[in-house]
Amino acid sequence: QVQLVESGGGLVQAGGSLRLFCAASGSISRLNSMAWYRQAYGKQRELVATITSGGTTNYVDSVKGRYTISRDKNTVYLQMNSLKPEDTAVYYCYFRSLAAPLYDYWGQGTQVTVSS
């Protein structure tokens, strides 16, 4: 039982910045990974960035150098700089346990729109 509450989405001009927030609460496994996915209109959902409970991070190539994922306990952040129109999507927070019992949860999603 994990609840994910997201915030921080909005409208920004190309080259601008946004910061997304996701707070996880409930029965949280200490060994876990949290992530941000995004889904543009008419496209499949893609993994953007991940961070484990130990602090290990990974990014999709298209956002490397522009996005930074971080966390404070069970709150995960996504700092997005130098935004491009192709970054426009619904961004989803994701939680996955890394020790048995294995389970995962999705947030509701927050819209990020980058105007050209």
CSV table of N, CA, C and O in Angstrom, one decimal:
chain,number,residue,atom,x,y,z
A,1,GLN,N,0.8,-1.2,0.0
A,1,GLN,CA,0.0,0.0,0.0
A,1,GLN,C,0.9,1.2,0.0
A,1,GLN,O,1.3,1.7,1.1
A,2,VAL,N,1.1,1.8,-1.2
A,2,VAL,CA,1.9,3.0,-1.4
A,2,VAL,C,1.0,4.0,-2.1
A,2,VAL,O,0.4,3.7,-3.1
A,3,GLN,N,1.0,5.2,-1.6
A,3,GLN,CA,0.4,6.3,-2.3
A,3,GLN,C,1.4,7.3,-2.8
A,3,GLN,O,2.3,7.7,-2.1
A,4,LEU,N,1.2,7.7,-4.0
A,4,LEU,CA,2.1,8.7,-4.7
A,4,LEU,C,1.4,9.9,-5.0
A,4,LEU,O,0.4,9.9,-5.7
A,5,VAL,N,1.9,11.1,-4.5
A,5,VAL,CA,1.2,12.3,-4.7
A,5,VAL,C,2.2,13.2,-5.5
A,5,VAL,O,3.3,13.5,-5.0
A,6,GLU,N,1.8,13.6,-6.7
A,6,GLU,CA,2.7,14.4,-7.6
A,6,GLU,C,2.3,15.8,-7.7
A,6,GLU,O,1.1,16.2,-7.5
A,7,SER,N,3.3,16.7,-8.0
A,7,SER,CA,3.0,18.1,-8.2
A,7,SER,C,4.1,18.7,-9.0
A,7,SER,O,5.2,18.1,-9.1
A,8,GLY,N,3.9,19.9,-9.5
A,8,GLY,CA,5.0,20.7,-10.1
A,8,GLY,C,4.9,20.8,-11.6
A,8,GLY,O,5.7,21.6,-12.2
A,9,GLY,N,3.9,20.1,-12.2
A,9,GLY,CA,3.8,20.3,-13.7
A,9,GLY,C,3.2,21.6,-14.0
A,9,GLY,O,2.7,22.4,-13.2
A,10,GLY,N,3.3,21.9,-15.3
A,10,GLY,CA,2.7,23.2,-15.8
A,10,GLY,C,3.2,23.5,-17.2
A,10,GLY,O,3.7,22.7,-17.9
A,11,LEU,N,3.0,24.8,-17.5
A,11,LEU,CA,3.3,25.3,-18.8
A,11,LEU,C,4.6,26.2,-18.7
A,11,LEU,O,4.7,27.0,-17.9
A,12,VAL,N,5.6,25.9,-19.6
A,12,VAL,CA,6.8,26.7,-19.6
A,12,VAL,C,7.3,26.9,-21.0
A,12,VAL,O,7.0,26.0,-21.9
A,13,GLN,N,8.0,27.9,-21.3
A,13,GLN,CA,8.6,28.2,-22.6
A,13,GLN,C,9.8,27.4,-22.8
A,13,GLN,O,10.5,27.0,-21.9
A,14,ALA,N,10.1,27.1,-24.1
A,14,ALA,CA,11.3,26.4,-24.4
A,14,ALA,C,12.5,27.1,-23.8
A,14,ALA,O,12.7,28.3,-23.8
A,15,GLY,N,13.4,26.3,-23.2
A,15,GLY,CA,14.6,26.8,-22.5
A,15,GLY,C,14.4,27.1,-21.0
A,15,GLY,O,15.3,27.3,-20.3
A,16,GLY,N,13.2,27.0,-20.6
A,16,GLY,CA,12.8,27.2,-19.2
A,16,GLY,C,13.0,26.0,-18.4
A,16,GLY,O,13.5,24.9,-18.8
A,17,SER,N,12.6,26.1,-17.1
A,17,SER,CA,12.8,25.0,-16.1
A,17,SER,C,11.5,24.7,-15.3
A,17,SER,O,10.7,25.6,-15.1
A,18,LEU,N,11.4,23.5,-14.9
A,18,LEU,CA,10.4,23.1,-14.0
A,18,LEU,C,11.0,22.1,-13.0
A,18,LEU,O,11.9,21.4,-13.3
A,19,ARG,N,10.3,21.9,-11.9
A,19,ARG,CA,10.7,20.9,-10.9
A,19,ARG,C,9.5,20.1,-10.5
A,19,ARG,O,8.5,20.7,-10.0
A,20,LEU,N,9.5,18.8,-10.6
A,20,LEU,CA,8.4,18.0,-10.3
A,20,LEU,C,8.7,17.3,-8.9
A,20,LEU,O,9.9,17.1,-8.5
A,21,PHE,N,7.7,17.1,-8.2
A,21,PHE,CA,7.7,16.5,-6.9
A,21,PHE,C,6.8,15.2,-6.8
A,21,PHE,O,5.8,15.2,-7.4
A,22,CYS,N,7.3,14.2,-6.1
A,22,CYS,CA,6.5,13.0,-5.8
A,22,CYS,C,6.7,12.5,-4.4
A,22,CYS,O,7.9,12.1,-4.1
A,23,ALA,N,5.7,12.5,-3.6
A,23,ALA,CA,5.8,12.1,-2.2
A,23,ALA,C,5.2,10.7,-2.1
A,23,ALA,O,4.0,10.5,-2.4
A,24,ALA,N,5.9,9.7,-1.6
A,24,ALA,CA,5.4,8.4,-1.4
A,24,ALA,C,5.1,8.2,0.1
A,24,ALA,O,5.9,8.6,0.9
A,25,SER,N,4.0,7.6,0.3
A,25,SER,CA,3.6,7.3,1.7
A,25,SER,C,3.0,5.9,1.8
A,25,SER,O,2.5,5.4,0.8
A,26,GLY,N,2.9,5.4,3.0
A,26,GLY,CA,2.3,4.1,3.2
A,26,GLY,C,3.3,3.0,3.6
A,26,GLY,O,4.3,3.3,4.3
A,27,SER,N,3.0,1.8,3.3
A,27,SER,CA,3.9,0.7,3.6
A,27,SER,C,5.0,0.6,2.6
A,27,SER,O,4.9,-0.2,1.6
A,28,ILE,N,6.1,1.3,2.9
A,28,ILE,CA,7.2,1.5,1.9
A,28,ILE,C,8.3,0.5,2.3
A,28,ILE,O,8.9,0.6,3.4
A,29,SER,N,8.7,-0.3,1.3
A,29,SER,CA,9.9,-1.1,1.4
A,29,SER,C,11.2,-0.2,1.5
A,29,SER,O,11.3,0.7,0.7
A,30,ARG,N,12.1,-0.5,2.4
A,30,ARG,CA,13.3,0.3,2.5
A,30,ARG,C,14.2,0.1,1.3
A,30,ARG,O,14.9,1.0,1.0
A,31,LEU,N,14.1,-1.0,0.6
A,31,LEU,CA,14.9,-1.3,-0.6
A,31,LEU,C,13.9,-1.0,-1.8
A,31,LEU,O,13.0,-1.8,-2.0
A,32,ASN,N,14.1,0.1,-2.5
A,32,ASN,CA,13.2,0.4,-3.5
A,32,ASN,C,13.8,1.3,-4.6
A,32,ASN,O,14.9,1.8,-4.4
A,33,SER,N,13.1,1.5,-5.6
A,33,SER,CA,13.5,2.4,-6.7
A,33,SER,C,12.3,3.3,-7.0
A,33,SER,O,11.1,2.8,-7.1
A,34,MET,N,12.5,4.5,-7.2
A,34,MET,CA,11.5,5.5,-7.6
A,34,MET,C,11.9,6.0,-9.0
A,34,MET,O,13.1,6.1,-9.3
A,35,ALA,N,11.0,6.4,-9.8
A,35,ALA,CA,11.3,6.8,-11.1
A,35,ALA,C,10.3,7.8,-11.7
A,35,ALA,O,9.2,8.0,-11.1
A,36,TRP,N,10.7,8.5,-12.7
A,36,TRP,CA,9.8,9.3,-13.5
A,36,TRP,C,9.7,8.7,-14.9
A,36,TRP,O,10.7,8.4,-15.5
A,37,TYR,N,8.4,8.5,-15.3
A,37,TYR,CA,8.1,8.1,-16.7
A,37,TYR,C,7.4,9.3,-17.4
A,37,TYR,O,6.9,10.2,-16.7
A,38,ARG,N,7.3,9.3,-18.7
A,38,ARG,CA,6.5,10.3,-19.4
A,38,ARG,C,5.8,9.6,-20.6
A,38,ARG,O,6.3,8.7,-21.1
A,39,GLN,N,4.7,10.2,-20.9
A,39,GLN,CA,3.9,9.7,-22.1
A,39,GLN,C,3.4,10.9,-22.8
A,39,GLN,O,2.5,11.6,-22.3
A,40,ALA,N,3.9,11.1,-24.0
A,40,ALA,CA,3.4,12.1,-24.9
A,40,ALA,C,2.2,11.6,-25.6
A,40,ALA,O,1.9,10.4,-25.7
A,41,TYR,N,1.4,12.6,-26.2
A,41,TYR,CA,0.1,12.2,-26.9
A,41,TYR,C,0.4,11.2,-28.0
A,41,TYR,O,1.3,11.4,-28.8
A,42,GLY,N,-0.3,10.1,-27.9
A,42,GLY,CA,-0.2,9.1,-29.0
A,42,GLY,C,1.0,8.2,-29.0
A,42,GLY,O,1.2,7.5,-29.9
A,43,LYS,N,1.8,8.4,-27.9
A,43,LYS,CA,3.1,7.6,-27.8
A,43,LYS,C,3.1,6.7,-26.6
A,43,LYS,O,2.3,6.9,-25.7
A,44,GLN,N,4.0,5.7,-26.6
A,44,GLN,CA,4.1,4.8,-25.5
A,44,GLN,C,4.8,5.5,-24.3
A,44,GLN,O,5.6,6.5,-24.5
A,45,ARG,N,4.5,5.1,-23.1
A,45,ARG,CA,5.1,5.6,-21.9
A,45,ARG,C,6.6,5.2,-21.9
A,45,ARG,O,6.9,4.0,-22.2
A,46,GLU,N,7.5,6.1,-21.6
A,46,GLU,CA,8.9,5.8,-21.6
A,46,GLU,C,9.5,6.2,-20.2
A,46,GLU,O,9.1,7.1,-19.6
A,47,LEU,N,10.5,5.5,-19.9
A,47,LEU,CA,11.3,5.7,-18.6
A,47,LEU,C,12.2,6.9,-18.8
A,47,LEU,O,13.0,6.9,-19.8
A,48,VAL,N,12.1,7.9,-17.9
A,48,VAL,CA,12.9,9.1,-18.0
A,48,VAL,C,14.1,9.0,-17.1
A,48,VAL,O,15.3,9.3,-17.5
A,49,ALA,N,13.9,8.7,-15.8
A,49,ALA,CA,15.0,8.7,-14.8
A,49,ALA,C,14.6,7.8,-13.7
A,49,ALA,O,13.4,7.7,-13.3
A,50,THR,N,15.6,7.2,-13.0
A,50,THR,CA,15.3,6.4,-11.8
A,50,THR,C,16.3,6.7,-10.7
A,50,THR,O,17.4,7.2,-11.0
A,51,ILE,N,15.9,6.4,-9.5
A,51,ILE,CA,16.8,6.6,-8.4
A,51,ILE,C,16.4,5.6,-7.3
A,51,ILE,O,15.3,5.4,-7.0
A,52,THR,N,17.4,4.8,-6.9
A,52,THR,CA,17.2,3.8,-5.9
A,52,THR,C,17.2,4.4,-4.5
A,52,THR,O,17.6,5.5,-4.3
A,53,SER,N,16.8,3.6,-3.5
A,53,SER,CA,16.9,4.0,-2.1
A,53,SER,C,18.3,4.3,-1.7
A,53,SER,O,18.6,5.0,-0.7
A,54,GLY,N,19.3,3.7,-2.4
A,54,GLY,CA,20.7,3.9,-2.1
A,54,GLY,C,21.3,5.1,-2.8
A,54,GLY,O,22.5,5.4,-2.6
A,55,GLY,N,20.5,5.8,-3.7
A,55,GLY,CA,20.9,7.0,-4.4
A,55,GLY,C,21.5,6.8,-5.8
A,55,GLY,O,21.9,7.8,-6.4
A,56,THR,N,21.5,5.6,-6.3
A,56,THR,CA,21.9,5.3,-7.7
A,56,THR,C,20.9,5.9,-8.7
A,56,THR,O,19.7,5.6,-8.6
A,57,THR,N,21.4,6.6,-9.6
A,57,THR,CA,20.5,7.3,-10.6
A,57,THR,C,20.9,6.8,-12.0
A,57,THR,O,22.0,6.4,-12.3
A,58,ASN,N,19.8,6.9,-12.9
A,58,ASN,CA,20.0,6.6,-14.3
A,58,ASN,C,19.0,7.5,-15.1
A,58,ASN,O,18.0,7.8,-14.6
A,59,TYR,N,19.4,7.8,-16.3
A,59,TYR,CA,18.6,8.7,-17.2
A,59,TYR,C,18.6,8.2,-18.6
A,59,TYR,O,19.5,7.5,-19.1
A,60,VAL,N,17.4,8.5,-19.2
A,60,VAL,CA,17.4,8.2,-20.7
A,60,VAL,C,18.3,9.2,-21.4
A,60,VAL,O,18.4,10.3,-20.9
A,61,ASP,N,18.9,8.8,-22.5
A,61,ASP,CA,19.8,9.6,-23.2
A,61,ASP,C,19.3,11.0,-23.5
A,61,ASP,O,20.1,12.0,-23.5
A,62,SER,N,18.1,11.1,-23.9
A,62,SER,CA,17.5,12.4,-24.4
A,62,SER,C,17.4,13.5,-23.3
A,62,SER,O,17.3,14.6,-23.6
A,63,VAL,N,17.6,13.1,-22.0
A,63,VAL,CA,17.5,14.1,-20.9
A,63,VAL,C,18.8,14.3,-20.2
A,63,VAL,O,18.9,15.1,-19.3
A,64,LYS,N,19.8,13.5,-20.5
A,64,LYS,CA,21.1,13.6,-19.8
A,64,LYS,C,21.7,15.0,-20.0
A,64,LYS,O,21.7,15.5,-21.0
A,65,GLY,N,22.1,15.5,-18.8
A,65,GLY,CA,22.7,16.9,-18.8
A,65,GLY,C,21.6,18.0,-18.6
A,65,GLY,O,22.0,19.1,-18.4
A,66,ARG,N,20.4,17.6,-18.8
A,66,ARG,CA,19.3,18.6,-18.6
A,66,ARG,C,18.4,18.3,-17.4
A,66,ARG,O,17.9,19.2,-16.7
A,67,TYR,N,18.2,17.0,-17.1
A,67,TYR,CA,17.3,16.6,-16.0
A,67,TYR,C,18.2,16.1,-14.8
A,67,TYR,O,19.3,15.5,-15.1
A,68,THR,N,17.7,16.3,-13.6
A,68,THR,CA,18.4,15.7,-12.4
A,68,THR,C,17.3,15.1,-11.5
A,68,THR,O,16.4,15.8,-11.1
A,69,ILE,N,17.5,13.8,-11.2
A,69,ILE,CA,16.6,13.2,-10.3
A,69,ILE,C,17.3,13.1,-8.9
A,69,ILE,O,18.5,12.9,-8.8
A,70,SER,N,16.5,13.4,-7.9
A,70,SER,CA,17.1,13.3,-6.5
A,70,SER,C,15.9,12.9,-5.6
A,70,SER,O,14.8,12.8,-6.0
A,71,ARG,N,16.3,12.5,-4.3
A,71,ARG,CA,15.3,12.1,-3.4
A,71,ARG,C,15.7,12.5,-2.0
A,71,ARG,O,16.9,12.6,-1.7
A,72,ASP,N,14.7,12.7,-1.1
A,72,ASP,CA,14.9,13.0,0.3
A,72,ASP,C,14.0,12.0,1.0
A,72,ASP,O,12.8,12.2,1.0
A,73,LYS,N,14.6,10.8,1.4
A,73,LYS,CA,13.8,9.7,1.9
A,73,LYS,C,12.9,9.2,0.9
A,73,LYS,O,13.3,8.6,-0.1
A,74,ASN,N,11.6,9.4,1.1
A,74,ASN,CA,10.6,8.9,0.1
A,74,ASN,C,9.9,10.0,-0.7
A,74,ASN,O,8.8,9.8,-1.3
A,75,THR,N,10.5,11.1,-0.8
A,75,THR,CA,10.1,12.1,-1.8
A,75,THR,C,11.1,12.2,-2.9
A,75,THR,O,12.3,12.4,-2.6
A,76,VAL,N,10.7,12.1,-4.1
A,76,VAL,CA,11.6,12.2,-5.3
A,76,VAL,C,11.3,13.5,-6.0
A,76,VAL,O,10.1,13.9,-6.1
A,77,TYR,N,12.4,14.0,-6.6
A,77,TYR,CA,12.3,15.3,-7.3
A,77,TYR,C,12.8,15.1,-8.7
A,77,TYR,O,13.7,14.2,-9.0
A,78,LEU,N,12.3,15.8,-9.7
A,78,LEU,CA,12.9,15.9,-11.0
A,78,LEU,C,13.1,17.3,-11.4
A,78,LEU,O,12.1,18.0,-11.7
A,79,GLN,N,14.3,17.8,-11.4
A,79,GLN,CA,14.7,19.1,-11.9
A,79,GLN,C,14.9,19.0,-13.4
A,79,GLN,O,15.7,18.3,-13.9
A,80,MET,N,14.1,19.8,-14.1
A,80,MET,CA,14.1,19.8,-15.6
A,80,MET,C,14.6,21.2,-16.1
A,80,MET,O,13.9,22.2,-15.9
A,81,ASN,N,15.7,21.2,-16.7
A,81,ASN,CA,16.3,22.5,-17.2
A,81,ASN,C,16.4,22.4,-18.8
A,81,ASN,O,16.3,21.3,-19.3
A,82,SER,N,16.5,23.5,-19.4
A,82,SER,CA,16.7,23.6,-20.8
A,82,SER,C,15.6,22.8,-21.5
A,82,SER,O,15.9,22.0,-22.4
A,83,LEU,N,14.4,23.0,-21.1
A,83,LEU,CA,13.2,22.2,-21.6
A,83,LEU,C,13.0,22.5,-23.1
A,83,LEU,O,13.2,23.6,-23.6
A,84,LYS,N,12.6,21.4,-23.8
A,84,LYS,CA,12.3,21.5,-25.2
A,84,LYS,C,10.9,21.1,-25.5
A,84,LYS,O,10.3,20.4,-24.7
A,85,PRO,N,10.3,21.5,-26.6
A,85,PRO,CA,8.9,21.1,-26.9
A,85,PRO,C,8.7,19.6,-26.9
A,85,PRO,O,7.6,19.1,-26.5
A,86,GLU,N,9.7,18.8,-27.3
A,86,GLU,CA,9.6,17.4,-27.3
A,86,GLU,C,9.6,16.8,-25.9
A,86,GLU,O,9.3,15.6,-25.7
A,87,ASP,N,9.8,17.6,-24.8
A,87,ASP,CA,9.7,17.1,-23.5
A,87,ASP,C,8.2,17.2,-23.0
A,87,ASP,O,7.9,16.7,-21.9
A,88,THR,N,7.3,17.7,-23.8
A,88,THR,CA,5.9,17.8,-23.5
A,88,THR,C,5.3,16.4,-23.3
A,88,THR,O,5.4,15.6,-24.2
A,89,ALA,N,4.7,16.2,-22.2
A,89,ALA,CA,4.1,14.9,-21.9
A,89,ALA,C,3.5,14.9,-20.6
A,89,ALA,O,3.6,15.8,-19.8
A,90,VAL,N,2.7,13.8,-20.3
A,90,VAL,CA,2.3,13.6,-18.9
A,90,VAL,C,3.4,12.8,-18.2
A,90,VAL,O,3.8,11.8,-18.7
A,91,TYR,N,3.8,13.4,-17.1
A,91,TYR,CA,4.9,12.7,-16.3
A,91,TYR,C,4.3,12.0,-15.2
A,91,TYR,O,3.5,12.5,-14.4
A,92,TYR,N,4.8,10.7,-15.0
A,92,TYR,CA,4.2,9.8,-14.0
A,92,TYR,C,5.3,9.4,-13.0
A,92,TYR,O,6.4,9.0,-13.4
A,93,CYS,N,5.0,9.5,-11.7
A,93,CYS,CA,5.9,9.0,-10.7
A,93,CYS,C,5.6,7.5,-10.5
A,93,CYS,O,4.5,7.0,-10.7
A,94,TYR,N,6.7,6.8,-10.2
A,94,TYR,CA,6.6,5.3,-10.1
A,94,TYR,C,7.4,4.8,-8.9
A,94,TYR,O,8.5,5.3,-8.7
A,95,PHE,N,6.9,3.8,-8.2
A,95,PHE,CA,7.6,3.2,-7.1
A,95,PHE,C,7.6,1.7,-7.3
A,95,PHE,O,6.6,1.1,-7.7
A,96,ARG,N,8.8,1.1,-7.0
A,96,ARG,CA,9.0,-0.3,-7.1
A,96,ARG,C,9.8,-0.8,-6.0
A,96,ARG,O,10.9,-0.3,-5.7
A,97,SER,N,9.3,-1.8,-5.3
A,97,SER,CA,10.1,-2.4,-4.2
A,97,SER,C,11.2,-3.3,-4.9
A,97,SER,O,11.0,-3.9,-5.9
A,98,LEU,N,12.3,-3.4,-4.2
A,98,LEU,CA,13.4,-4.2,-4.7
A,98,LEU,C,13.7,-5.4,-3.8
A,98,LEU,O,14.7,-6.1,-4.0
A,99,ALA,N,12.9,-5.7,-2.9
A,99,ALA,CA,13.0,-6.9,-2.0
A,99,ALA,C,11.6,-7.5,-1.9
A,99,ALA,O,10.6,-6.8,-1.9
A,100,ALA,N,11.6,-8.8,-1.7
A,100,ALA,CA,10.3,-9.5,-1.6
A,100,ALA,C,9.6,-9.0,-0.4
A,100,ALA,O,10.2,-8.8,0.7
A,101,PRO,N,8.3,-8.9,-0.4
A,101,PRO,CA,7.4,-9.1,-1.6
A,101,PRO,C,7.5,-7.9,-2.6
A,101,PRO,O,7.6,-6.8,-2.2
A,102,LEU,N,7.6,-8.3,-3.9
A,102,LEU,CA,7.7,-7.3,-4.9
A,102,LEU,C,6.4,-6.7,-5.3
A,102,LEU,O,5.4,-7.4,-5.5
A,103,TYR,N,6.4,-5.4,-5.4
A,103,TYR,CA,5.2,-4.7,-5.8
A,103,TYR,C,5.5,-3.3,-6.4
A,103,TYR,O,6.7,-2.8,-6.2
A,104,ASP,N,4.6,-2.7,-7.2
A,104,ASP,CA,4.9,-1.4,-7.7
A,104,ASP,C,3.6,-0.6,-7.7
A,104,ASP,O,2.5,-1.1,-7.6
A,105,TYR,N,3.8,0.8,-7.8
A,105,TYR,CA,2.6,1.7,-7.8
A,105,TYR,C,2.9,2.9,-8.8
A,105,TYR,O,4.1,3.2,-9.0
A,106,TRP,N,1.9,3.4,-9.3
A,106,TRP,CA,2.0,4.5,-10.2
A,106,TRP,C,1.2,5.7,-9.6
A,106,TRP,O,0.2,5.6,-9.0
A,107,GLY,N,1.8,6.9,-9.9
A,107,GLY,CA,1.1,8.1,-9.6
A,107,GLY,C,0.0,8.5,-10.6
A,107,GLY,O,-0.1,7.8,-11.6
A,108,GLN,N,-0.7,9.5,-10.4
A,108,GLN,CA,-1.8,9.9,-11.3
A,108,GLN,C,-1.3,10.6,-12.5
A,108,GLN,O,-1.9,10.6,-13.6
A,109,GLY,N,-0.1,11.2,-12.5
A,109,GLY,CA,0.5,11.9,-13.6
A,109,GLY,C,0.3,13.4,-13.5
A,109,GLY,O,-0.7,13.9,-12.9
A,110,THR,N,1.3,14.2,-14.0
A,110,THR,CA,1.2,15.6,-14.0
A,110,THR,C,1.6,16.1,-15.4
A,110,THR,O,2.6,15.6,-15.9
A,111,GLN,N,0.9,17.0,-16.0
A,111,GLN,CA,1.1,17.5,-17.3
A,111,GLN,C,2.2,18.5,-17.3
A,111,GLN,O,2.2,19.5,-16.6
A,112,VAL,N,3.2,18.3,-18.2
A,112,VAL,CA,4.2,19.2,-18.5
A,112,VAL,C,4.1,19.6,-20.0
A,112,VAL,O,4.1,18.8,-20.9
A,113,THR,N,4.0,20.9,-20.2
A,113,THR,CA,3.8,21.4,-21.6
A,113,THR,C,4.9,22.5,-21.8
A,113,THR,O,5.0,23.5,-21.1
A,114,VAL,N,5.7,22.3,-22.9
A,114,VAL,CA,6.8,23.2,-23.2
A,114,VAL,C,6.4,23.8,-24.6
A,114,VAL,O,6.3,23.2,-25.6
A,115,SER,N,6.2,25.1,-24.6
A,115,SER,CA,5.8,25.9,-25.8
A,115,SER,C,7.1,26.3,-26.5
A,115,SER,O,8.1,26.6,-25.9
A,116,SER,N,7.0,26.4,-27.9
A,116,SER,CA,8.1,26.8,-28.7
A,116,SER,C,8.0,28.3,-29.0
A,116,SER,O,7.0,28.9,-28.8
